[in-house]
PDB file of C-alpha atoms in Angstrom:
ATOM      1  CA  MET A  27      11.235  28.508 -15.181  1.00  0.00           C
ATOM      2  CA  GLY A  28      14.021  27.311 -13.406  1.00  0.00           C
ATOM      3  CA  TYR A  29      16.405  24.916 -11.585  1.00  0.00           C
ATOM      4  CA  ASN A  30      14.494  22.699  -9.252  1.00  0.00           C
ATOM      5  CA  VAL A  31      15.508  20.171  -6.399  1.00  0.00           C
ATOM      6  CA  SER A  32      13.951  17.845  -4.427  1.00  0.00           C
ATOM      7  CA  ASP A  33      13.936  17.251  -0.709  1.00  0.00           C
ATOM      8  CA  ALA A  34      16.184  14.158   0.323  1.00  0.00           C
ATOM      9  CA  ASN A  35      12.795  12.418   1.014  1.00  0.00           C
ATOM     10  CA  SER A  36      10.973  13.650  -2.325  1.00  0.00           C
ATOM     11  CA  TYR A  37      11.396  13.531  -6.287  1.00  0.00           C
ATOM     12  CA  LEU A  38      10.257  15.994  -8.939  1.00  0.00           C
ATOM     13  CA  VAL A  39       7.916  14.665 -11.004  1.00  0.00           C
ATOM     14  CA  ILE A  40       7.842  16.677 -14.520  1.00  0.00           C
ATOM     15  CA  THR A  41       5.244  16.633 -17.458  1.00  0.00           C
ATOM     16  CA  GLY A  42       4.805  18.772 -20.418  1.00  0.00           C
ATOM     17  CA  GLY A  43       6.964  19.897 -23.727  1.00  0.00           C
ATOM     18  CA  GLY A  44       9.605  17.351 -24.168  1.00  0.00           C
ATOM     19  CA  ILE A  45       8.512  14.782 -22.007  1.00  0.00           C
ATOM     20  CA  PRO A  46       6.365  11.897 -23.813  1.00  0.00           C
ATOM     21  CA  ASP A  47       4.729  10.964 -20.264  1.00  0.00           C
ATOM     22  CA  ILE A  48       6.331  11.669 -17.163  1.00  0.00           C
ATOM     23  CA  LYS A  49       9.987  12.216 -16.022  1.00  0.00           C
ATOM     24  CA  ILE A  50      10.820  11.262 -12.346  1.00  0.00           C
ATOM     25  CA  VAL A  51      14.144  13.093 -11.365  1.00  0.00           C
ATOM     26  CA  LYS A  52      15.928  14.479  -7.986  1.00  0.00           C
ATOM     27  CA  LYS A  53      16.810  17.750  -9.787  1.00  0.00           C
ATOM     28  CA  ALA A  54      16.506  19.371 -13.006  1.00  0.00           C
ATOM     29  CA  TRP A  55      15.488  22.597 -15.003  1.00  0.00           C
ATOM     30  CA  VAL A  56      12.188  23.003 -15.829  1.00  0.00           C
ATOM     31  CA  TRP A  57      10.629  25.355 -18.625  1.00  0.00           C
ATOM     32  CA  PRO A  58       8.020  27.410 -18.645  1.00  0.00           C
ATOM     33  CA  TRP A  59       6.054  24.311 -21.241  1.00  0.00           C
ATOM     34  CA  GLN A  60       6.526  22.302 -18.937  1.00  0.00           C
ATOM     35  CA  LYS A  61       4.885  21.579 -15.226  1.00  0.00           C
ATOM     36  CA  HIS A  62       6.198  20.174 -11.902  1.00  0.00           C
ATOM     37  CA  SER A  63       5.000  18.832  -8.564  1.00  0.00           C
ATOM     38  CA  ARG A  64       6.973  17.044  -5.443  1.00  0.00           C
ATOM     39  CA  ILE A  65       6.278  13.674  -4.323  1.00  0.00           C
ATOM     40  CA  SER A  66       7.166  12.356  -0.541  1.00  0.00           C
ATOM     41  CA  ILE A  67       8.564   8.563  -0.492  1.00  0.00           C
ATOM     42  CA  SER A  68       8.197   8.740   3.152  1.00  0.00           C
ATOM     43  CA  PRO A  69       6.145   5.556   3.856  1.00  0.00           C
ATOM     44  CA  PHE A  70       3.084   5.897   6.074  1.00  0.00           C
ATOM     45  CA  ASP A  71       1.430   3.641   8.467  1.00  0.00           C
ATOM     46  CA  PHE A  72      -1.976   1.736   8.000  1.00  0.00           C
ATOM     47  CA  GLU A  73      -3.776   0.815  11.139  1.00  0.00           C
ATOM     48  CA  ILE A  74      -6.761  -1.825  10.739  1.00  0.00           C
ATOM     49  CA  THR A  75      -9.291  -3.490  12.285  1.00  0.00           C
ATOM     50  CA  LEU A  76     -10.624  -5.906  10.182  1.00  0.00           C
ATOM     51  CA  GLN A  77     -14.078  -8.328  10.776  1.00  0.00           C
ATOM     52  CA  ALA A  78     -13.080 -11.173   9.247  1.00  0.00           C
ATOM     53  CA  MET A  79     -14.680 -14.712   8.803  1.00  0.00           C
ATOM     54  CA  THR A  80     -12.830 -18.374   8.746  1.00  0.00           C
ATOM     55  CA  ILE A  81     -14.125 -21.267   6.698  1.00  0.00           C
ATOM     56  CA  GLU A  82     -15.751 -22.540   9.451  1.00  0.00           C
ATOM     57  CA  LYS A  83     -18.246 -19.066  10.164  1.00  0.00           C
ATOM     58  CA  LEU A  84     -16.266 -18.072  13.024  1.00  0.00           C
ATOM     59  CA  GLN A  85     -16.290 -14.275  13.294  1.00  0.00           C
ATOM     60  CA  PHE A  86     -13.343 -12.547  14.790  1.00  0.00           C
ATOM     61  CA  SER A  87     -11.235  -9.215  14.677  1.00  0.00           C
ATOM     62  CA  LEU A  88      -8.073  -8.944  12.900  1.00  0.00           C
ATOM     63  CA  PRO A  89      -6.179  -5.491  14.170  1.00  0.00           C
ATOM     64  CA  ALA A  90      -2.878  -4.903  12.124  1.00  0.00           C
ATOM     65  CA  VAL A  91      -0.359  -2.450  11.464  1.00  0.00           C
ATOM     66  CA  PHE A  92       1.425  -1.822   8.205  1.00  0.00           C
ATOM     67  CA  THR A  93       4.004   0.647   6.809  1.00  0.00           C
ATOM     68  CA  ILE A  94       3.696   1.019   3.583  1.00  0.00           C
ATOM     69  CA  GLY A  95       5.329   3.559   0.916  1.00  0.00           C
ATOM     70  CA  PRO A  96       6.680   3.858  -2.597  1.00  0.00           C
ATOM     71  CA  ALA A  97       9.354   1.524  -4.139  1.00  0.00           C
ATOM     72  CA  ASP A  98      12.897   3.687  -4.464  1.00  0.00           C
ATOM     73  CA  ASP A  99      13.229   2.561  -8.495  1.00  0.00           C
ATOM     74  CA  VAL A 100      12.200   4.593 -11.185  1.00  0.00           C
ATOM     75  CA  GLU A 101       9.475   2.444 -12.556  1.00  0.00           C
ATOM     76  CA  SER A 102       7.919   2.123  -9.094  1.00  0.00           C
ATOM     77  CA  LEU A 103       8.208   5.675  -8.732  1.00  0.00           C
ATOM     78  CA  CYS A 104       6.265   6.520 -12.272  1.00  0.00           C
ATOM     79  CA  ARG A 105       2.827   4.185 -11.205  1.00  0.00           C
ATOM     80  CA  TYR A 106       3.051   5.717  -8.133  1.00  0.00           C
ATOM     81  CA  ALA A 107       3.355   9.559  -8.961  1.00  0.00           C
ATOM     82  CA  LYS A 108       0.894   8.964 -11.832  1.00  0.00           C
ATOM     83  CA  ILE A 109      -1.859   7.507  -9.280  1.00  0.00           C
ATOM     84  CA  LEU A 110      -0.564  10.459  -6.779  1.00  0.00           C
ATOM     85  CA  THR A 111      -1.258  13.140  -8.860  1.00  0.00           C
ATOM     86  CA  GLY A 112      -3.937  11.657 -11.138  1.00  0.00           C
ATOM     87  CA  LYS A 113      -1.760  11.923 -14.632  1.00  0.00           C
ATOM     88  CA  THR A 114      -3.371   8.910 -16.602  1.00  0.00           C
ATOM     89  CA  ALA A 115      -3.714   9.003 -20.572  1.00  0.00           C
ATOM     90  CA  ASN A 116      -7.534   9.770 -20.034  1.00  0.00           C
ATOM     91  CA  SER A 117      -7.110  12.622 -17.389  1.00  0.00           C
ATOM     92  CA  ALA A 118      -7.981  15.075 -19.492  1.00  0.00           C
ATOM     93  CA  LYS A 119     -11.515  13.504 -20.224  1.00  0.00           C
ATOM     94  CA  GLN A 120     -12.335  12.842 -16.855  1.00  0.00           C
ATOM     95  CA  PRO A 121     -11.322  13.708 -13.304  1.00  0.00           C
ATOM     96  CA  THR A 122      -9.003  11.394 -11.509  1.00  0.00           C
ATOM     97  CA  ALA A 123      -9.148  11.329  -7.573  1.00  0.00           C
ATOM     98  CA  THR A 124      -5.673  12.473  -6.689  1.00  0.00           C
ATOM     99  CA  GLY A 125      -3.236  12.838  -3.320  1.00  0.00           C
ATOM    100  CA  ARG A 126      -2.248  10.799  -0.472  1.00  0.00           C
ATOM    101  CA  ASN A 127      -5.704  10.194   0.956  1.00  0.00           C
ATOM    102  CA  HIS A 128      -6.711   8.688  -2.458  1.00  0.00           C
ATOM    103  CA  VAL A 129      -3.472   6.288  -2.259  1.00  0.00           C
ATOM    104  CA  GLN A 130      -4.110   5.292   1.237  1.00  0.00           C
ATOM    105  CA  ASP A 131      -7.905   4.242   0.202  1.00  0.00           C
ATOM    106  CA  ILE A 132      -6.297   1.748  -2.287  1.00  0.00           C
ATOM    107  CA  VAL A 133      -4.233   0.300   0.158  1.00  0.00           C
ATOM    108  CA  LYS A 134      -6.465   0.039   3.123  1.00  0.00           C
ATOM    109  CA  GLY A 135      -8.989  -1.995   0.161  1.00  0.00           C
ATOM    110  CA  ILE A 136      -5.806  -4.076  -0.601  1.00  0.00           C
ATOM    111  CA  ILE A 137      -5.100  -4.809   2.722  1.00  0.00           C
ATOM    112  CA  GLU A 138      -8.388  -5.702   3.704  1.00  0.00           C
ATOM    113  CA  GLY A 139      -9.641  -7.298   0.644  1.00  0.00           C
ATOM    114  CA  GLU A 140      -6.002  -9.739  -0.175  1.00  0.00           C
ATOM    115  CA  THR A 141      -6.400 -10.422   4.014  1.00  0.00           C
ATOM    116  CA  ARG A 142     -10.227 -11.750   4.153  1.00  0.00           C
ATOM    117  CA  VAL A 143      -9.445 -14.043   1.237  1.00  0.00           C
ATOM    118  CA  ILE A 144      -6.858 -15.832   2.885  1.00  0.00           C
ATOM    119  CA  VAL A 145      -8.558 -15.693   6.135  1.00  0.00           C
ATOM    120  CA  SER A 146     -11.873 -16.989   4.821  1.00  0.00           C
ATOM    121  CA  SER A 147      -9.681 -20.110   3.184  1.00  0.00           C
ATOM    122  CA  MET A 148      -8.594 -21.071   6.673  1.00  0.00           C
ATOM    123  CA  THR A 149      -9.585 -22.878   9.390  1.00  0.00           C
ATOM    124  CA  MET A 150      -9.385 -20.893  12.926  1.00  0.00           C
ATOM    125  CA  GLU A 151      -7.001 -23.892  14.023  1.00  0.00           C
ATOM    126  CA  GLU A 152      -4.860 -23.264  10.398  1.00  0.00           C
ATOM    127  CA  ILE A 153      -4.723 -19.471  11.242  1.00  0.00           C
ATOM    128  CA  PHE A 154      -3.423 -20.237  14.782  1.00  0.00           C
ATOM    129  CA  LYS A 155      -1.384 -23.216  14.249  1.00  0.00           C
ATOM    130  CA  GLU A 156       0.299 -22.245  10.794  1.00  0.00           C
ATOM    131  CA  ARG A 157       0.536 -18.778  11.854  1.00  0.00           C
ATOM    132  CA  GLU A 158       3.944 -18.627   9.485  1.00  0.00           C
ATOM    133  CA  VAL A 159       1.890 -19.812   6.194  1.00  0.00           C
ATOM    134  CA  PHE A 160      -0.907 -17.287   7.266  1.00  0.00           C
ATOM    135  CA  LYS A 161       1.452 -14.293   7.766  1.00  0.00           C
ATOM    136  CA  THR A 162       3.627 -15.447   4.395  1.00  0.00           C
ATOM    137  CA  ALA A 163       0.266 -15.658   2.691  1.00  0.00           C
ATOM    138  CA  VAL A 164      -0.715 -12.107   3.603  1.00  0.00           C
ATOM    139  CA  VAL A 165       2.526 -10.254   2.796  1.00  0.00           C
ATOM    140  CA  LYS A 166       2.801 -12.458  -0.036  1.00  0.00           C
ATOM    141  CA  ASN A 167      -0.575 -11.255  -1.901  1.00  0.00           C
ATOM    142  CA  VAL A 168      -0.685  -7.788  -0.312  1.00  0.00           C
ATOM    143  CA  GLN A 169       2.431  -7.195  -1.982  1.00  0.00           C
ATOM    144  CA  LYS A 170       1.522  -8.638  -5.361  1.00  0.00           C
ATOM    145  CA  GLU A 171      -1.275  -5.949  -5.501  1.00  0.00           C
ATOM    146  CA  LEU A 172       0.898  -3.067  -4.087  1.00  0.00           C
ATOM    147  CA  ASP A 173       3.540  -3.346  -6.901  1.00  0.00           C
ATOM    148  CA  GLN A 174       0.959  -2.605  -9.658  1.00  0.00           C
ATOM    149  CA  PHE A 175       0.709   1.020  -7.876  1.00  0.00           C
ATOM    150  CA  GLY A 176       4.548   1.241  -7.579  1.00  0.00           C
ATOM    151  CA  LEU A 177       4.221   0.498  -3.261  1.00  0.00           C
ATOM    152  CA  LYS A 178       6.413  -1.506  -1.117  1.00  0.00           C
ATOM    153  CA  MET A 179       5.388  -2.986   2.101  1.00  0.00           C
ATOM    154  CA  TYR A 180       8.492  -2.065   4.625  1.00  0.00           C
ATOM    155  CA  VAL A 181       7.135  -3.225   8.259  1.00  0.00           C
ATOM    156  CA  SER A 182       4.156  -5.714   8.845  1.00  0.00           C
ATOM    157  CA  SER A 183       3.792  -5.483  12.300  1.00  0.00           C
ATOM    158  CA  GLU A 184       1.853  -7.793  14.782  1.00  0.00           C
ATOM    159  CA  ILE A 185      -1.574  -9.047  14.006  1.00  0.00           C
ATOM    160  CA  ARG A 186      -3.842  -9.805  16.633  1.00  0.00           C
ATOM    161  CA  LEU A 187      -6.659 -12.043  16.543  1.00  0.00           C
ATOM    162  CA  ASP A 188      -9.247 -11.218  18.710  1.00  0.00           C
ATOM    163  CA  CYS A 189     -12.814 -13.383  18.602  1.00  0.00           C
ATOM    164  CA  VAL A 190     -15.839 -11.320  18.449  1.00  0.00           C
ATOM    165  CA  ALA A 191     -17.790 -11.080  21.456  1.00  0.00           C
ATOM    166  CA  GLY A 192     -20.888 -13.217  22.210  1.00  0.00           C
ATOM    167  CA  LEU A 193     -19.329 -15.977  19.390  1.00  0.00           C
ATOM    168  CA  PRO A 194     -17.575 -19.401  19.841  1.00  0.00           C
ATOM    169  CA  CYS A 195     -13.899 -19.046  19.510  1.00  0.00           C
ATOM    170  CA  CYS A 196     -10.539 -21.037  20.565  1.00  0.00           C
ATOM    171  CA  MET A 197      -8.823 -18.393  22.101  1.00  0.00           C
ATOM    172  CA  ASP A 198      -9.423 -15.126  23.205  1.00  0.00           C
ATOM    173  CA  ALA A 199      -6.682 -13.426  21.986  1.00  0.00           C
ATOM    174  CA  TYR A 200      -3.899 -14.350  19.891  1.00  0.00           C
ATOM    175  CA  THR A 201      -0.876 -12.536  18.256  1.00  0.00           C
ATOM    176  CA  ILE A 202       1.352 -12.797  15.297  1.00  0.00           C
ATOM    177  CA  GLN A 203       4.223 -11.280  14.358  1.00  0.00           C
ATOM    178  CA  LEU A 204       4.385 -10.365  10.966  1.00  0.00           C
TER     179      LEU A 204
END
């Protein structure tokens, strides 16, 4: 029991008596019949190197860096807190993976999946010539999937396209600024 205050880059997540689901606040009295934890809203970087294949079956490497973190609104923070802390309607019945590593695994899967879907529907020439379309499609599709977890893409830095050694490719390397 006591008065709790979060840091500037975090929020308190309170559950228990008198709270139907979860409560996200910066400061609050926490009573003995309630539990609380802190969640950080600091964004984190993802460096991935994705092996992708175009519609022409040309394989290439796609290294990229994305900065992703929780969106700073109550609804999004509630969704983020639930996946970070493992609080769900069925959490008492079955164990739930929790923590920042779990969130990072989810984000990595989203980025890889959405980028592969886009790349597989384009030719190598389209990727190189229509890089704005490619960039916009990646950002839009990834953000759409991140929304359901209360996450936001803050920065998506350059994506560098590298051909896989030994396979034909139209360029050795090409950089797309996101």
